[in-house]
mmCIF file of N, CA and C in Angstrom:
data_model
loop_
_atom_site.group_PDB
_atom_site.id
_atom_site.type_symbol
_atom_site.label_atom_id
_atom_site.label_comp_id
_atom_site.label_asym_id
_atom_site.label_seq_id
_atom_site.Cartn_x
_atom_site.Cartn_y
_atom_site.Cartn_z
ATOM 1 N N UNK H 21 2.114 65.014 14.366
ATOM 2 C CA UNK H 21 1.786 66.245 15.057
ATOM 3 C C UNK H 21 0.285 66.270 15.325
ATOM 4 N N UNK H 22 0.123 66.508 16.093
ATOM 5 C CA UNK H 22 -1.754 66.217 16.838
ATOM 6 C C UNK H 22 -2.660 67.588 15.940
ATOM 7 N N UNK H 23 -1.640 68.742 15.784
ATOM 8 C CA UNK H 23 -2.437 69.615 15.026
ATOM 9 C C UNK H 23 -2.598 69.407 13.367
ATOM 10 N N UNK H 24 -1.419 68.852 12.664
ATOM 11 C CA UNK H 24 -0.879 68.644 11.442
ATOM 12 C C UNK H 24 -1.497 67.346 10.550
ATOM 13 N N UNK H 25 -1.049 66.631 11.497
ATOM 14 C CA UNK H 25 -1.282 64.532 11.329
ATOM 15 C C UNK H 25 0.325 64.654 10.854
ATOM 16 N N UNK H 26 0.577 63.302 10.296
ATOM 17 C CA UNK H 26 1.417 62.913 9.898
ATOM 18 C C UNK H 26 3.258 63.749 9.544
ATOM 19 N N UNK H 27 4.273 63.573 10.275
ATOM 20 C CA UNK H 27 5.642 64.306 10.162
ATOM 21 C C UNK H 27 6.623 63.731 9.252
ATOM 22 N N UNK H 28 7.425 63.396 8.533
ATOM 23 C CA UNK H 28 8.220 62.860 8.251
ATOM 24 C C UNK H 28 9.467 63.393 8.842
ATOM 25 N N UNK H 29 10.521 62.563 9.066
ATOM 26 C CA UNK H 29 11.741 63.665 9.205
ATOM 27 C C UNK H 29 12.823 62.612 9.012
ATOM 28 N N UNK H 30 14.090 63.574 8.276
ATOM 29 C CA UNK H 30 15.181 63.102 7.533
ATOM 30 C C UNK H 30 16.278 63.103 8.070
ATOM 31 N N UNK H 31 17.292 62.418 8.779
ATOM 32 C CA UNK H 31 18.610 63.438 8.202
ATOM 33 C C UNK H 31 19.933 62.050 8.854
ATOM 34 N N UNK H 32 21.108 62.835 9.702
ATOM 35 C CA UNK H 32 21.720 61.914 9.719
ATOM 36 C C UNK H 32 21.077 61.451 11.391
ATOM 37 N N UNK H 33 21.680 60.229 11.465
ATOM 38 C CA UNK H 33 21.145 59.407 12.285
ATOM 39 C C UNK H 33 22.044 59.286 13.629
ATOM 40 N N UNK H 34 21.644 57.913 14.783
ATOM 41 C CA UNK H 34 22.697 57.609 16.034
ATOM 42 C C UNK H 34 22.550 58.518 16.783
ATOM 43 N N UNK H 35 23.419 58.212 17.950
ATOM 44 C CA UNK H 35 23.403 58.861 18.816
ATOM 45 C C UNK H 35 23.667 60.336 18.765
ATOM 46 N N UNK H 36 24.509 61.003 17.889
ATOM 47 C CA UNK H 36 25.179 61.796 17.795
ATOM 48 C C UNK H 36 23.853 63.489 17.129
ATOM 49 N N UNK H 37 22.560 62.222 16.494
ATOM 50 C CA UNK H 37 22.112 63.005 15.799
ATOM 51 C C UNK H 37 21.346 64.575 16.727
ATOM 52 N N UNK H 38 20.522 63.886 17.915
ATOM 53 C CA UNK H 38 20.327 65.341 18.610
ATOM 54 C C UNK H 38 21.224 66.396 18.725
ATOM 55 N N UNK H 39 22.349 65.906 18.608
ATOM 56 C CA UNK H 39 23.411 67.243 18.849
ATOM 57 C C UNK H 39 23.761 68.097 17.758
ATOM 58 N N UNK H 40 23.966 67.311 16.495
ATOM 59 C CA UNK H 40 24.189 67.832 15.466
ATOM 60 C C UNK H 40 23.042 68.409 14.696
ATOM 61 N N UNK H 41 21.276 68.188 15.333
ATOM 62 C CA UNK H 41 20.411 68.933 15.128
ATOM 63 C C UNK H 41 20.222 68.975 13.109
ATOM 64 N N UNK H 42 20.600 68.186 12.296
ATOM 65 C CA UNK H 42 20.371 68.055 11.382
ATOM 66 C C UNK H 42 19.155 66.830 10.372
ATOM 67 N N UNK H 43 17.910 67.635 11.158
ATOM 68 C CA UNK H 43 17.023 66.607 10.439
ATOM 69 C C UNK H 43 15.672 67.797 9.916
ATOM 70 N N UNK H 44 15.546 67.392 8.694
ATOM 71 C CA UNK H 44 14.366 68.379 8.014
ATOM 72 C C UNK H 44 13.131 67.915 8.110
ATOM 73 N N UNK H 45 12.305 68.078 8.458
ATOM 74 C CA UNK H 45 10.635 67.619 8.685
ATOM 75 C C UNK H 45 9.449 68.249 7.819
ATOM 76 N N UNK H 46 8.571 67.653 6.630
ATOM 77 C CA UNK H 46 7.914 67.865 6.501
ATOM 78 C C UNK H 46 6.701 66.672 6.563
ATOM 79 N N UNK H 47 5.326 67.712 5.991
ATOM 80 C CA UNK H 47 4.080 66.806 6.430
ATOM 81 C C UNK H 47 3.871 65.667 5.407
ATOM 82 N N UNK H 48 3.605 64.664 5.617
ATOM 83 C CA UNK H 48 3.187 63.236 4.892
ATOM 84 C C UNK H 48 1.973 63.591 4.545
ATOM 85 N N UNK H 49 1.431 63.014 3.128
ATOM 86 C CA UNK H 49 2.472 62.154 2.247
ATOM 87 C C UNK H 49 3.369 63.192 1.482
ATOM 88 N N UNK H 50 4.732 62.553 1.129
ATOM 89 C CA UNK H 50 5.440 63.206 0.609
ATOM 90 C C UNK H 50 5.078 63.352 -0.838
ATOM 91 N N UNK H 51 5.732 64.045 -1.834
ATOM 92 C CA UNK H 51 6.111 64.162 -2.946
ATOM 93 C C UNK H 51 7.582 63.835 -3.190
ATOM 94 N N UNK H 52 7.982 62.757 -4.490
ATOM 95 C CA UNK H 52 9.516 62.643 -4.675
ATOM 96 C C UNK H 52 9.969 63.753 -4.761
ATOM 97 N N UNK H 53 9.669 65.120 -5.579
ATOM 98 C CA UNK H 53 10.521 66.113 -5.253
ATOM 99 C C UNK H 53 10.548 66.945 -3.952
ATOM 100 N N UNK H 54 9.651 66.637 -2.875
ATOM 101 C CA UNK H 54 9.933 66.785 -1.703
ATOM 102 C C UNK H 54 10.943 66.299 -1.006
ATOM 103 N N UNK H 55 10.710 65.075 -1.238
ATOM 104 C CA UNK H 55 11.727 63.972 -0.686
ATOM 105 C C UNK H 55 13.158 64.450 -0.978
ATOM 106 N N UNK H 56 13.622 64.385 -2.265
ATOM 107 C CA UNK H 56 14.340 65.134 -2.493
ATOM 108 C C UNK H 56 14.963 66.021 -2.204
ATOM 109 N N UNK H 57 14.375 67.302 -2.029
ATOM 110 C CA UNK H 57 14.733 68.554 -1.265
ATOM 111 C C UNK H 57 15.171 68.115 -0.101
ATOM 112 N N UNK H 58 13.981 67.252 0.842
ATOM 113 C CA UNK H 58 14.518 66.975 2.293
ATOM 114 C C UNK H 58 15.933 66.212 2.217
ATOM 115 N N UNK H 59 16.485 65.641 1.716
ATOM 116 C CA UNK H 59 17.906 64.611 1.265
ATOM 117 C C UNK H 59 18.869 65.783 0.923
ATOM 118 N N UNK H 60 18.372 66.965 0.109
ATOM 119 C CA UNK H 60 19.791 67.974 -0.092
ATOM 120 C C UNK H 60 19.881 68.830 0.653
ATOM 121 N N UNK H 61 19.045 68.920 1.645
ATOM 122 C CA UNK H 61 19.397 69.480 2.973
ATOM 123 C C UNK H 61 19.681 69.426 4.182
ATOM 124 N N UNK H 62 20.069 68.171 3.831
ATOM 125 C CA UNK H 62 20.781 67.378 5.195
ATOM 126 C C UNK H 62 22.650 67.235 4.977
ATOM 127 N N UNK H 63 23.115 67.143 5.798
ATOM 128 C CA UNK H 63 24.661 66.483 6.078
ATOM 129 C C UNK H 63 25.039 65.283 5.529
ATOM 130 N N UNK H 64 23.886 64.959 5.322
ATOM 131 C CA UNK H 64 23.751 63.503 4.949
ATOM 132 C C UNK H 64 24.062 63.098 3.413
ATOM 133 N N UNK H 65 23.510 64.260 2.590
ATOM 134 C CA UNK H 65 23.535 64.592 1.022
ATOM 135 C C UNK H 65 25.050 64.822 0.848
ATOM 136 N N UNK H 66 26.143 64.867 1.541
ATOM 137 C CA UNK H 66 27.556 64.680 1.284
ATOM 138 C C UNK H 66 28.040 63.278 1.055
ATOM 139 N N UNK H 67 27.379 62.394 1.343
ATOM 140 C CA UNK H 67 27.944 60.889 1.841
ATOM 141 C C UNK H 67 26.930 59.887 0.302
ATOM 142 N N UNK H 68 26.074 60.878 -0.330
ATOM 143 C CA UNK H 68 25.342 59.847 -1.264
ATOM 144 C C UNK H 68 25.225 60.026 -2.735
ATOM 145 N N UNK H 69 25.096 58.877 -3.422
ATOM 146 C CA UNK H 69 25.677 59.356 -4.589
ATOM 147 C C UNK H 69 24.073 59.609 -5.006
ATOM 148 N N UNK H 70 23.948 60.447 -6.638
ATOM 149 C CA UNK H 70 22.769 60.471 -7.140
ATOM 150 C C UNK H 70 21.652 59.304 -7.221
ATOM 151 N N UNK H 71 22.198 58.012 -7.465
ATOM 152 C CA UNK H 71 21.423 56.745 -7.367
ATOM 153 C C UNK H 71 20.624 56.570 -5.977
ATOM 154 N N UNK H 72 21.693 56.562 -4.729
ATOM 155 C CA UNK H 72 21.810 56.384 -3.596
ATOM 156 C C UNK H 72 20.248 57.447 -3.237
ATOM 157 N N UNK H 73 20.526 58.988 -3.417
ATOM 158 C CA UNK H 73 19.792 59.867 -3.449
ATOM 159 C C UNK H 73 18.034 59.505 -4.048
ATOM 160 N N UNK H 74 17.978 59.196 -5.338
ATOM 161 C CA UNK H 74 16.537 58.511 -5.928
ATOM 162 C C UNK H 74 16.233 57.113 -4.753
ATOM 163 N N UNK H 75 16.763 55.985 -4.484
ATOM 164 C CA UNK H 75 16.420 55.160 -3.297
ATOM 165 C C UNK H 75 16.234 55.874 -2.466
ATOM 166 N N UNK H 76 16.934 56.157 -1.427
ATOM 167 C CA UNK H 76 16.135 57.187 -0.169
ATOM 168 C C UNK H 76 14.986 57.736 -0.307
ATOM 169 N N UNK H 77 15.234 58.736 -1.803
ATOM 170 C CA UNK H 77 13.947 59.395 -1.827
ATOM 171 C C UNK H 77 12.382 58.691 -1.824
ATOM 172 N N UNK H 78 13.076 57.421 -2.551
ATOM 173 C CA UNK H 78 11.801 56.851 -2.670
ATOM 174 C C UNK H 78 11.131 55.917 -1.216
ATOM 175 N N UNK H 79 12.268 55.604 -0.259
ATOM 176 C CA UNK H 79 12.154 54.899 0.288
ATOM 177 C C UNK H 79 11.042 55.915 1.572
ATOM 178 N N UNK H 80 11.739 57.358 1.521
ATOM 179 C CA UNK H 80 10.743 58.473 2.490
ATOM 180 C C UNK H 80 9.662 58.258 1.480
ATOM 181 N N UNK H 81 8.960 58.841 0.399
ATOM 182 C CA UNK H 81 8.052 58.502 -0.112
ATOM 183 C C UNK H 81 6.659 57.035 0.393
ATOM 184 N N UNK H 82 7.343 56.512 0.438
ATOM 185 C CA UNK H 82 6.532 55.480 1.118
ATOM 186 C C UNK H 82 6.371 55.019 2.645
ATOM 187 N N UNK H 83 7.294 56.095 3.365
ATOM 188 C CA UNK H 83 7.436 55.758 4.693
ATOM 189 C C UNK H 83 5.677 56.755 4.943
ATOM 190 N N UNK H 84 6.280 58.139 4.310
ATOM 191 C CA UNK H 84 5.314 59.074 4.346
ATOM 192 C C UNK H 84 3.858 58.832 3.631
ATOM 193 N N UNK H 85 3.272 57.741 2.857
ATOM 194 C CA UNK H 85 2.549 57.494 2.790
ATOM 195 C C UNK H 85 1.767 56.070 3.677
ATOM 196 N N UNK H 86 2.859 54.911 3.790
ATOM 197 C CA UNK H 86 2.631 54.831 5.445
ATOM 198 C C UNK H 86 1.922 55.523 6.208
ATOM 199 N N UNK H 87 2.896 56.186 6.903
ATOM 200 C CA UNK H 87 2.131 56.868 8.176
ATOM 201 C C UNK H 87 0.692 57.927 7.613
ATOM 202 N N UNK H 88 0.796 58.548 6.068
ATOM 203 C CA UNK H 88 -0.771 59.105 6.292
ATOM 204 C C UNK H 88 -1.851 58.287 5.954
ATOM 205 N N UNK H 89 -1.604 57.307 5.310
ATOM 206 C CA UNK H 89 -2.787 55.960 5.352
ATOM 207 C C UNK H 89 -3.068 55.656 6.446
ATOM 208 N N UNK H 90 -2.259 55.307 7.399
ATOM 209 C CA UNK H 90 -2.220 54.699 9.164
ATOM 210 C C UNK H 90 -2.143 55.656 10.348
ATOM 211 N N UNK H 91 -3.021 56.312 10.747
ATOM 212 C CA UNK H 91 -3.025 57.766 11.569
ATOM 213 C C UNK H 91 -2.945 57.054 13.181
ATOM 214 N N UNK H 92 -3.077 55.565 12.811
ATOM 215 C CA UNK H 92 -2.786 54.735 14.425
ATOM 216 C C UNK H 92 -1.465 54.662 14.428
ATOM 217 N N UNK H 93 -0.603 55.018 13.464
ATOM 218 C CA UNK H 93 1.154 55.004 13.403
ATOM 219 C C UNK H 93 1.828 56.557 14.349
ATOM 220 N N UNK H 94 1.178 56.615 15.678
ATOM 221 C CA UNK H 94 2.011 57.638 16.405
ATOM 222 C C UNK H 94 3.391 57.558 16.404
ATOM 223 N N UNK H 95 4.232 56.693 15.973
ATOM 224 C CA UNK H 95 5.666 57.127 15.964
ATOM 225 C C UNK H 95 6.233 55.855 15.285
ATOM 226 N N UNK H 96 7.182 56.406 14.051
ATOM 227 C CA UNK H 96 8.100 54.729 13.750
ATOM 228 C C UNK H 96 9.054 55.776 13.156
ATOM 229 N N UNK H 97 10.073 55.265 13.873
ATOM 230 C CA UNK H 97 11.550 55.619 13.887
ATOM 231 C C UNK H 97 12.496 54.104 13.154
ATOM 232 N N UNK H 98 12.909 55.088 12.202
ATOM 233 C CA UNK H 98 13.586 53.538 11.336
ATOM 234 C C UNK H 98 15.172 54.449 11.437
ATOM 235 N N UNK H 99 16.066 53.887 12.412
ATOM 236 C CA UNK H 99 17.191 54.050 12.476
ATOM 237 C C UNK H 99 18.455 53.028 12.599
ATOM 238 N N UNK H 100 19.353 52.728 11.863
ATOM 239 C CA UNK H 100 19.927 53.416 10.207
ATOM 240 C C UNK H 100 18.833 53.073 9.741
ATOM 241 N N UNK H 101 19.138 53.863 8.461
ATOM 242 C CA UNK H 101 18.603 53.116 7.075
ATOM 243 C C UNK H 101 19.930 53.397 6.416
ATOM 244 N N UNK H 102 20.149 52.134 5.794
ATOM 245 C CA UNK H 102 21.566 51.609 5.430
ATOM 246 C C UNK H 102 21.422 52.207 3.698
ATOM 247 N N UNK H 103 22.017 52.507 2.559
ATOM 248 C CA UNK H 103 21.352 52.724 1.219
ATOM 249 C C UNK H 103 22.359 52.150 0.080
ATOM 250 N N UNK H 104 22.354 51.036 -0.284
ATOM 251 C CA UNK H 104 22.933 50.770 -0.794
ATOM 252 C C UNK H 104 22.459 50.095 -2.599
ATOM 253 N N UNK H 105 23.404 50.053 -3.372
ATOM 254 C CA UNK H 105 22.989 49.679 -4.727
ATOM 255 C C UNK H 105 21.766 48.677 -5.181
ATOM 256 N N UNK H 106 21.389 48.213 -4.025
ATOM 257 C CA UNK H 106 20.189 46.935 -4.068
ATOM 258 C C UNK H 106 19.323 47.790 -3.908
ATOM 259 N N UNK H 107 19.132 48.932 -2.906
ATOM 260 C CA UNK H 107 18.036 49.643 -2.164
ATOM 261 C C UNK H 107 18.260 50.053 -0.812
ATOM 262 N N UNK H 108 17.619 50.424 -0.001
ATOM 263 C CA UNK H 108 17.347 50.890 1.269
ATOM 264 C C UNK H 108 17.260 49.874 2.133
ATOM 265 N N UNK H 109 17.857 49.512 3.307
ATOM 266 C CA UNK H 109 18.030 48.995 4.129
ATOM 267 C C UNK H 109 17.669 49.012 5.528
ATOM 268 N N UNK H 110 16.148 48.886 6.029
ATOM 269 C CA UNK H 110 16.201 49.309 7.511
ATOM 270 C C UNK H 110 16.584 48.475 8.337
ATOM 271 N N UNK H 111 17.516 48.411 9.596
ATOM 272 C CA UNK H 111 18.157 48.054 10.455
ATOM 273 C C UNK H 111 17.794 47.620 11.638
ATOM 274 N N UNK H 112 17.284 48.867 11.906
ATOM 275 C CA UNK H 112 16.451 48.876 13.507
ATOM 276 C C UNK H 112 15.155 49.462 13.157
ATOM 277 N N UNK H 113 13.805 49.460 13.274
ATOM 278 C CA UNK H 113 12.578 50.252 13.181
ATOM 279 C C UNK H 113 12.216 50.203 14.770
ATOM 280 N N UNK H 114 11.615 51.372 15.030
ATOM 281 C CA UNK H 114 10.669 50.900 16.275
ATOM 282 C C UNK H 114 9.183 52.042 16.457
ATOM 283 N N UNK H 115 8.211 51.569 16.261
ATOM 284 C CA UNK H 115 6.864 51.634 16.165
ATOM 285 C C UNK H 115 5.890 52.051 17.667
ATOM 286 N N UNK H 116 5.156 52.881 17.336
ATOM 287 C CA UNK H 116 3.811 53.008 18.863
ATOM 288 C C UNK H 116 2.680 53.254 17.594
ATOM 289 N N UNK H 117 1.998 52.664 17.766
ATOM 290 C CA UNK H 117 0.204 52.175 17.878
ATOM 291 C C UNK H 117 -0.316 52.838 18.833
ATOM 292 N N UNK H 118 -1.306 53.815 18.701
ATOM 293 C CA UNK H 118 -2.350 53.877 19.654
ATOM 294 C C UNK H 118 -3.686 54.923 18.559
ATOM 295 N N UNK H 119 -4.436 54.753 18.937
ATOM 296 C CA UNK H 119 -5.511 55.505 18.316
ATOM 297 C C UNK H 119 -5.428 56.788 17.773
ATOM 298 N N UNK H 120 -5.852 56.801 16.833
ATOM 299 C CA UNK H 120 -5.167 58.278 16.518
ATOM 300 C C UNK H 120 -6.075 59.418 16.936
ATOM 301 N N UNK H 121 -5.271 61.044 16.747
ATOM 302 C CA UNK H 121 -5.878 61.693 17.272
ATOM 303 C C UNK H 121 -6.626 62.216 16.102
ATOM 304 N N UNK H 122 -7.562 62.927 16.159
ATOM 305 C CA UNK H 122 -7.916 64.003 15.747
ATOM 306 C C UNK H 122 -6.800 65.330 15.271
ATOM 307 N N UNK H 123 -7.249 65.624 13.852
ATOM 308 C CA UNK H 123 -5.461 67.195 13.569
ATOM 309 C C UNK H 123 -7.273 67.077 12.744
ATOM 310 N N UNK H 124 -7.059 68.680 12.627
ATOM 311 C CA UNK H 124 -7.313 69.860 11.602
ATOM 312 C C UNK H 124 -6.958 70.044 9.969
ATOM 313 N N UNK H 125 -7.478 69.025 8.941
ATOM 314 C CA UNK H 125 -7.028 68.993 7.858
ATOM 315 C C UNK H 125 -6.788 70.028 7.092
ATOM 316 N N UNK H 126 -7.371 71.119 7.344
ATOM 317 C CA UNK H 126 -7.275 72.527 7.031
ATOM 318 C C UNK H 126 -6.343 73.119 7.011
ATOM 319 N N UNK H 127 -5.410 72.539 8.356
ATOM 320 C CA UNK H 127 -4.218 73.429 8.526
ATOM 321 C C UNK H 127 -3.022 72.574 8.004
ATOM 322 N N UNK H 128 -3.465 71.941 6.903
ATOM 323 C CA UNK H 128 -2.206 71.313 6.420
ATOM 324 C C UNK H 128 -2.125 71.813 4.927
ATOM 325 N N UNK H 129 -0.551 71.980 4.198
ATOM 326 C CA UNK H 129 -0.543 72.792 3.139
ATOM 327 C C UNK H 129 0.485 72.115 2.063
ATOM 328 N N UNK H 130 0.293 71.448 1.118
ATOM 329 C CA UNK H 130 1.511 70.881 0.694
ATOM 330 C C UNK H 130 2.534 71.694 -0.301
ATOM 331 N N UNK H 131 3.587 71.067 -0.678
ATOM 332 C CA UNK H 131 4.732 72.136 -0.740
ATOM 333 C C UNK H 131 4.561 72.189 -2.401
#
């Protein structure tokens, strides 16, 4: 977000996902019990077991510190992420680079 910096956002994935409008967004870097929260408020938190749940979480955790270390990371979309007993699985990622902007650190508030 150009005013914010850094977005994370969660939920279920594919084509289907604009319609079903189920993805939670908060600001990077996360907190695991952020992460968290964002995972039990998705559609998605029906389909995963508690294990399943700690991987994800951790796996946003580091996406979201990613992108606020790297403010040249304008967009990376990692769709699926597959989650299985080994770990997290990304599938497809796709990335834009460009200089970052300028956001207002002020107006950011963590949870």
């Amino acid at each position: 977000d150009p005013q914010l910096g850094a977005v994370v956002g969660c939920g279920l994935g594919g084509a289907q996902a604009d319609v079903i409008g189920d993805v939670v967004n908060r600001l990077a870097p996360l907190s695991p019990s952020t992460a968290h929260a964002m995972i039990e408020a998705t559609r998605a938190r029906a389909a995963l077991d508690d294990d399943s749940v700690d991987r994800l979480a951790d796996t946003l955790v580091r996406v979201g510190r990613l992108v606020a270390d790297h403010p040249e990371i304008d967009e990376l979309d990692l769709n699926p992420v597959i989650v299985s007993a080994a770990g997290c699985w990304v599938t497809d990622a796709v990335a834009r680079v460009q200089p970052p902007e300028r956001f207002n650190p002020a107006l950011r508030r963590l949870e």
